[in-house]
PDB file of C-alpha atoms in Angstrom:
ATOM      1  CA  MET A 246      74.931-100.831 103.215  1.00  0.00           C
ATOM      2  CA  ASN A 247      75.599 -98.172 100.280  1.00  0.00           C
ATOM      3  CA  LYS A 248      73.612 -99.050  96.427  1.00  0.00           C
ATOM      4  CA  THR A 249      76.811 -98.438  95.182  1.00  0.00           C
ATOM      5  CA  LEU A 250      78.971-100.725  97.340  1.00  0.00           C
ATOM      6  CA  ARG A 251      76.221-103.441  96.467  1.00  0.00           C
ATOM      7  CA  ILE A 252      76.225-102.704  92.307  1.00  0.00           C
ATOM      8  CA  LEU A 253      79.748-102.238  92.573  1.00  0.00           C
ATOM      9  CA  PRO A 254      81.177-106.202  91.863  1.00  0.00           C
ATOM     10  CA  ALA A 255      78.479-105.895  88.525  1.00  0.00           C
ATOM     11  CA  LEU A 256      79.349-102.942  87.800  1.00  0.00           C
ATOM     12  CA  LEU A 257      83.764-103.794  87.258  1.00  0.00           C
ATOM     13  CA  LEU A 258      82.975-107.973  86.300  1.00  0.00           C
ATOM     14  CA  LEU A 259      80.849-105.671  83.577  1.00  0.00           C
ATOM     15  CA  ILE A 260      84.039-103.280  82.352  1.00  0.00           C
ATOM     16  CA  ALA A 261      86.205-106.409  82.741  1.00  0.00           C
ATOM     17  CA  PHE A 262      83.834-108.432  79.901  1.00  0.00           C
ATOM     18  CA  THR A 263      83.859-105.831  78.011  1.00  0.00           C
ATOM     19  CA  SER A 264      87.012-104.338  77.433  1.00  0.00           C
ATOM     20  CA  CYS A 265      88.402-107.996  76.829  1.00  0.00           C
ATOM     21  CA  SER A 266      84.766-108.505  74.191  1.00  0.00           C
ATOM     22  CA  SER A 267      86.954-105.784  72.227  1.00  0.00           C
ATOM     23  CA  VAL A 268      89.216-105.734  69.168  1.00  0.00           C
ATOM     24  CA  LYS A 269      91.177-103.143  68.419  1.00  0.00           C
ATOM     25  CA  VAL A 270      92.480-102.499  64.470  1.00  0.00           C
ATOM     26  CA  ALA A 271      94.969-100.695  62.269  1.00  0.00           C
ATOM     27  CA  ALA A 272      96.214-100.360  58.758  1.00  0.00           C
ATOM     28  CA  ASP A 273      98.978 -98.843  56.742  1.00  0.00           C
ATOM     29  CA  TYR A 274      98.831 -98.524  53.159  1.00  0.00           C
ATOM     30  CA  ASP A 275     101.329 -97.957  50.482  1.00  0.00           C
ATOM     31  CA  LYS A 276      99.861 -94.510  49.287  1.00  0.00           C
ATOM     32  CA  ALA A 277     100.417 -94.381  45.323  1.00  0.00           C
ATOM     33  CA  VAL A 278      99.243 -97.816  45.356  1.00  0.00           C
ATOM     34  CA  ASP A 279      95.420 -97.667  43.427  1.00  0.00           C
ATOM     35  CA  PHE A 280      93.597-100.811  44.853  1.00  0.00           C
ATOM     36  CA  ASN A 281      90.941-100.905  41.983  1.00  0.00           C
ATOM     37  CA  ASN A 282      93.446-103.339  40.492  1.00  0.00           C
ATOM     38  CA  TYR A 283      94.189-106.205  42.656  1.00  0.00           C
ATOM     39  CA  LYS A 284      90.922-108.345  41.587  1.00  0.00           C
ATOM     40  CA  THR A 285      92.454-111.541  42.445  1.00  0.00           C
ATOM     41  CA  PHE A 286      94.040-113.115  45.414  1.00  0.00           C
ATOM     42  CA  ALA A 287      95.983-116.336  46.507  1.00  0.00           C
ATOM     43  CA  PHE A 288      97.717-117.264  50.470  1.00  0.00           C
ATOM     44  CA  PHE A 289     101.358-116.952  50.225  1.00  0.00           C
ATOM     45  CA  LYS A 290     102.539-120.308  51.502  1.00  0.00           C
ATOM     46  CA  SER A 291     105.958-119.182  52.338  1.00  0.00           C
ATOM     47  CA  GLY A 292     104.729-116.248  54.574  1.00  0.00           C
ATOM     48  CA  ILE A 293     102.175-118.235  56.204  1.00  0.00           C
ATOM     49  CA  ASP A 294     104.174-121.355  57.077  1.00  0.00           C
ATOM     50  CA  LYS A 295     105.925-119.001  59.172  1.00  0.00           C
ATOM     51  CA  ALA A 296     103.457-118.051  62.002  1.00  0.00           C
ATOM     52  CA  GLU A 297     104.239-119.355  64.542  1.00  0.00           C
ATOM     53  CA  ILE A 298     100.349-120.718  65.693  1.00  0.00           C
ATOM     54  CA  ASN A 299      98.641-123.767  65.453  1.00  0.00           C
ATOM     55  CA  ASP A 300      97.444-125.827  62.324  1.00  0.00           C
ATOM     56  CA  ILE A 301      93.463-125.680  62.959  1.00  0.00           C
ATOM     57  CA  ASP A 302      94.000-121.570  64.043  1.00  0.00           C
ATOM     58  CA  LYS A 303      96.122-121.364  60.964  1.00  0.00           C
ATOM     59  CA  ARG A 304      92.762-122.490  58.604  1.00  0.00           C
ATOM     60  CA  ARG A 305      90.650-121.164  60.783  1.00  0.00           C
ATOM     61  CA  ILE A 306      92.549-117.267  59.999  1.00  0.00           C
ATOM     62  CA  LEU A 307      92.311-118.298  56.367  1.00  0.00           C
ATOM     63  CA  ARG A 308      88.738-119.430  55.747  1.00  0.00           C
ATOM     64  CA  ALA A 309      88.031-115.950  57.817  1.00  0.00           C
ATOM     65  CA  ILE A 310      90.662-114.316  55.042  1.00  0.00           C
ATOM     66  CA  GLU A 311      89.511-116.085  51.994  1.00  0.00           C
ATOM     67  CA  SER A 312      85.178-115.481  53.254  1.00  0.00           C
ATOM     68  CA  GLU A 313      86.720-111.813  53.656  1.00  0.00           C
ATOM     69  CA  LEU A 314      87.611-111.460  50.145  1.00  0.00           C
ATOM     70  CA  LEU A 315      85.766-113.335  47.785  1.00  0.00           C
ATOM     71  CA  ALA A 316      82.614-111.355  49.893  1.00  0.00           C
ATOM     72  CA  LYS A 317      84.266-107.139  48.220  1.00  0.00           C
ATOM     73  CA  GLY A 318      84.218-109.897  44.872  1.00  0.00           C
ATOM     74  CA  TYR A 319      88.098-110.569  44.909  1.00  0.00           C
ATOM     75  CA  THR A 320      88.587-114.033  42.567  1.00  0.00           C
ATOM     76  CA  LYS A 321      91.161-116.796  44.446  1.00  0.00           C
ATOM     77  CA  SER A 322      92.898-117.389  41.338  1.00  0.00           C
ATOM     78  CA  GLU A 323      96.552-119.612  40.343  1.00  0.00           C
ATOM     79  CA  LYS A 324      98.274-116.050  38.951  1.00  0.00           C
ATOM     80  CA  PRO A 325      97.290-113.910  41.408  1.00  0.00           C
ATOM     81  CA  ASP A 326      97.507-109.902  41.967  1.00  0.00           C
ATOM     82  CA  LEU A 327      97.142-109.905  45.661  1.00  0.00           C
ATOM     83  CA  LEU A 328      99.198-112.744  47.978  1.00  0.00           C
ATOM     84  CA  VAL A 329      98.005-113.019  51.078  1.00  0.00           C
ATOM     85  CA  SER A 330     100.191-113.789  53.630  1.00  0.00           C
ATOM     86  CA  ILE A 331      99.644-113.712  58.017  1.00  0.00           C
ATOM     87  CA  PHE A 332     101.778-112.981  60.898  1.00  0.00           C
ATOM     88  CA  THR A 333     100.753-114.089  64.872  1.00  0.00           C
ATOM     89  CA  LYS A 334     102.303-112.367  68.134  1.00  0.00           C
ATOM     90  CA  SER A 335     100.607-113.351  70.899  1.00  0.00           C
ATOM     91  CA  ASN A 336     101.958-111.633  75.092  1.00  0.00           C
ATOM     92  CA  GLN A 337     100.415-113.640  78.352  1.00  0.00           C
ATOM     93  CA  ARG A 338      98.653-111.901  80.442  1.00  0.00           C
ATOM     94  CA  VAL A 339      98.516-112.457  84.712  1.00  0.00           C
ATOM     95  CA  ASP A 340      96.251-110.099  86.568  1.00  0.00           C
ATOM     96  CA  VAL A 341      96.132-110.492  90.665  1.00  0.00           C
ATOM     97  CA  TYR A 342      93.707-108.990  92.250  1.00  0.00           C
ATOM     98  CA  ASN A 343      93.526-108.429  96.428  1.00  0.00           C
ATOM     99  CA  ASN A 344      91.149-107.815  99.190  1.00  0.00           C
ATOM    100  CA  ASN A 345      87.983-108.977  97.216  1.00  0.00           C
ATOM    101  CA  TRP A 346      84.577-107.849  98.582  1.00  0.00           C
ATOM    102  CA  GLY A 347      82.363-110.652  98.654  1.00  0.00           C
ATOM    103  CA  VAL A 348      78.868-111.559 100.478  1.00  0.00           C
ATOM    104  CA  GLY A 349      78.863-114.875 102.159  1.00  0.00           C
ATOM    105  CA  ALA A 350      81.894-117.626 102.982  1.00  0.00           C
ATOM    106  CA  TRP A 351      80.758-121.099 102.163  1.00  0.00           C
ATOM    107  CA  GLY A 352      83.185-123.407 105.058  1.00  0.00           C
ATOM    108  CA  TRP A 353      82.696-126.248 108.857  1.00  0.00           C
ATOM    109  CA  GLY A 354      78.640-125.977 109.441  1.00  0.00           C
ATOM    110  CA  GLY A 355      77.230-124.195 106.526  1.00  0.00           C
ATOM    111  CA  PRO A 356      76.936-121.029 104.767  1.00  0.00           C
ATOM    112  CA  ARG A 357      77.893-118.603 106.774  1.00  0.00           C
ATOM    113  CA  TRP A 358      76.384-114.979 105.114  1.00  0.00           C
ATOM    114  CA  GLY A 359      77.121-111.675 105.651  1.00  0.00           C
ATOM    115  CA  TRP A 360      79.700-108.668 104.938  1.00  0.00           C
ATOM    116  CA  GLY A 361      83.465-108.472 105.042  1.00  0.00           C
ATOM    117  CA  TRP A 362      87.089-108.660 102.658  1.00  0.00           C
ATOM    118  CA  ASN A 363      88.119-111.540 101.360  1.00  0.00           C
ATOM    119  CA  MET A 364      91.821-111.590 101.821  1.00  0.00           C
ATOM    120  CA  GLN A 365      92.194-114.312  99.442  1.00  0.00           C
ATOM    121  CA  PRO A 366      94.311-112.699  95.778  1.00  0.00           C
ATOM    122  CA  THR A 367      92.385-114.089  92.565  1.00  0.00           C
ATOM    123  CA  VAL A 368      94.789-114.484  90.021  1.00  0.00           C
ATOM    124  CA  SER A 369      93.382-114.508  86.331  1.00  0.00           C
ATOM    125  CA  THR A 370      94.844-115.506  83.536  1.00  0.00           C
ATOM    126  CA  SER A 371      94.302-113.990  79.079  1.00  0.00           C
ATOM    127  CA  THR A 372      96.175-113.972  75.820  1.00  0.00           C
ATOM    128  CA  GLN A 373      95.724-111.170  73.985  1.00  0.00           C
ATOM    129  CA  GLY A 374      97.093-111.864  70.647  1.00  0.00           C
ATOM    130  CA  VAL A 375      98.410-109.659  68.109  1.00  0.00           C
ATOM    131  CA  LEU A 376      97.433-110.401  64.162  1.00  0.00           C
ATOM    132  CA  TYR A 377      98.688-109.862  61.074  1.00  0.00           C
ATOM    133  CA  VAL A 378      97.019-109.557  57.569  1.00  0.00           C
ATOM    134  CA  ASP A 379     100.169-109.000  54.804  1.00  0.00           C
ATOM    135  CA  LEU A 380      98.853-108.425  50.761  1.00  0.00           C
ATOM    136  CA  ILE A 381     101.569-108.275  48.784  1.00  0.00           C
ATOM    137  CA  ASP A 382     101.297-106.717  45.705  1.00  0.00           C
ATOM    138  CA  ALA A 383     102.029-110.634  43.773  1.00  0.00           C
ATOM    139  CA  ASN A 384     103.527-108.806  40.594  1.00  0.00           C
ATOM    140  CA  LYS A 385     106.716-106.989  42.713  1.00  0.00           C
ATOM    141  CA  LYS A 386     106.184-108.560  45.474  1.00  0.00           C
ATOM    142  CA  GLU A 387     105.255-105.362  47.874  1.00  0.00           C
ATOM    143  CA  LEU A 388     104.045-105.821  50.299  1.00  0.00           C
ATOM    144  CA  VAL A 389     101.182-103.497  49.643  1.00  0.00           C
ATOM    145  CA  TRP A 390      98.674-103.634  52.697  1.00  0.00           C
ATOM    146  CA  GLN A 391      99.216-104.533  56.179  1.00  0.00           C
ATOM    147  CA  GLY A 392      95.728-104.575  58.462  1.00  0.00           C
ATOM    148  CA  GLN A 393      96.576-105.327  62.847  1.00  0.00           C
ATOM    149  CA  GLY A 394      94.551-106.545  65.517  1.00  0.00           C
ATOM    150  CA  THR A 395      94.622-107.248  68.773  1.00  0.00           C
ATOM    151  CA  GLY A 396      92.781-107.873  71.639  1.00  0.00           C
ATOM    152  CA  TYR A 397      91.771-110.659  73.920  1.00  0.00           C
ATOM    153  CA  LEU A 398      91.226-114.719  72.716  1.00  0.00           C
ATOM    154  CA  SER A 399      89.254-117.706  74.168  1.00  0.00           C
ATOM    155  CA  LYS A 400      90.752-121.135  75.322  1.00  0.00           C
ATOM    156  CA  ASN A 401      86.948-122.452  74.435  1.00  0.00           C
ATOM    157  CA  VAL A 402      86.984-123.842  71.152  1.00  0.00           C
ATOM    158  CA  ASP A 403      83.402-122.742  70.056  1.00  0.00           C
ATOM    159  CA  LYS A 404      84.229-118.945  70.996  1.00  0.00           C
ATOM    160  CA  LYS A 405      87.770-119.223  69.153  1.00  0.00           C
ATOM    161  CA  GLU A 406      85.970-119.547  65.760  1.00  0.00           C
ATOM    162  CA  GLU A 407      83.782-117.020  66.613  1.00  0.00           C
ATOM    163  CA  ARG A 408      87.374-114.846  67.587  1.00  0.00           C
ATOM    164  CA  ILE A 409      88.708-115.739  65.210  1.00  0.00           C
ATOM    165  CA  LYS A 410      86.303-114.377  62.999  1.00  0.00           C
ATOM    166  CA  ALA A 411      85.258-111.294  64.498  1.00  0.00           C
ATOM    167  CA  PHE A 412      89.665-110.184  64.559  1.00  0.00           C
ATOM    168  CA  VAL A 413      89.712-111.056  60.579  1.00  0.00           C
ATOM    169  CA  THR A 414      86.145-109.201  60.165  1.00  0.00           C
ATOM    170  CA  LYS A 415      87.728-106.199  62.030  1.00  0.00           C
ATOM    171  CA  ILE A 416      90.688-106.403  60.023  1.00  0.00           C
ATOM    172  CA  MET A 417      89.369-106.405  56.818  1.00  0.00           C
ATOM    173  CA  GLU A 418      87.117-103.607  57.259  1.00  0.00           C
ATOM    174  CA  LYS A 419      89.921-101.956  56.381  1.00  0.00           C
ATOM    175  CA  TYR A 420      90.658-102.985  53.816  1.00  0.00           C
ATOM    176  CA  PRO A 421      90.983-101.279  51.077  1.00  0.00           C
ATOM    177  CA  PRO A 422      91.805 -98.025  51.673  1.00  0.00           C
ATOM    178  CA  GLY A 423      88.602 -95.662  51.354  1.00  0.00           C
ATOM    179  CA  MET A 424      86.094 -97.566  51.581  1.00  0.00           C
ATOM    180  CA  GLU A 425      86.151 -98.366  55.155  1.00  0.00           C
ATOM    181  CA  GLN A 426      82.541 -98.737  56.976  1.00  0.00           C
TER     182      GLN A 426
END
């Protein structure tokens, strides 16, 4: 059999995993704002309460944002320069694959080995999430920066925590504007 046909399934699987692992980010900001004036932050509770995710994931997101801002030299304060809010969206994606190429089959009487087509469709589902991080000027009550991260989420608790950190880290790389890594 052609060598290409033997490595094709592995190649397709690799492409699927690498395309699902990345987080796509974007940011928008008010160009008239001098971001050097901001030194302190606090979380905007009424905005965060509106985010439609469970409280565990909210805490994960907020801890990750706090960690990123502290690493950038900001201080958490009761009288902040910036208010931090979040917003989330998610979409369920269902993929149906037909005519999978395969080797071998298990059935009555033990395994049967050989090349052939598997006519059973394969169905997979994944959840794509979007996380928005809003930074609001606390004095003016105006949005001055918004970061957005889009990517696939994991249902595994350990991987979910890592994934949330990756989302936040990638988004916060865009802040402050002009300082992207």
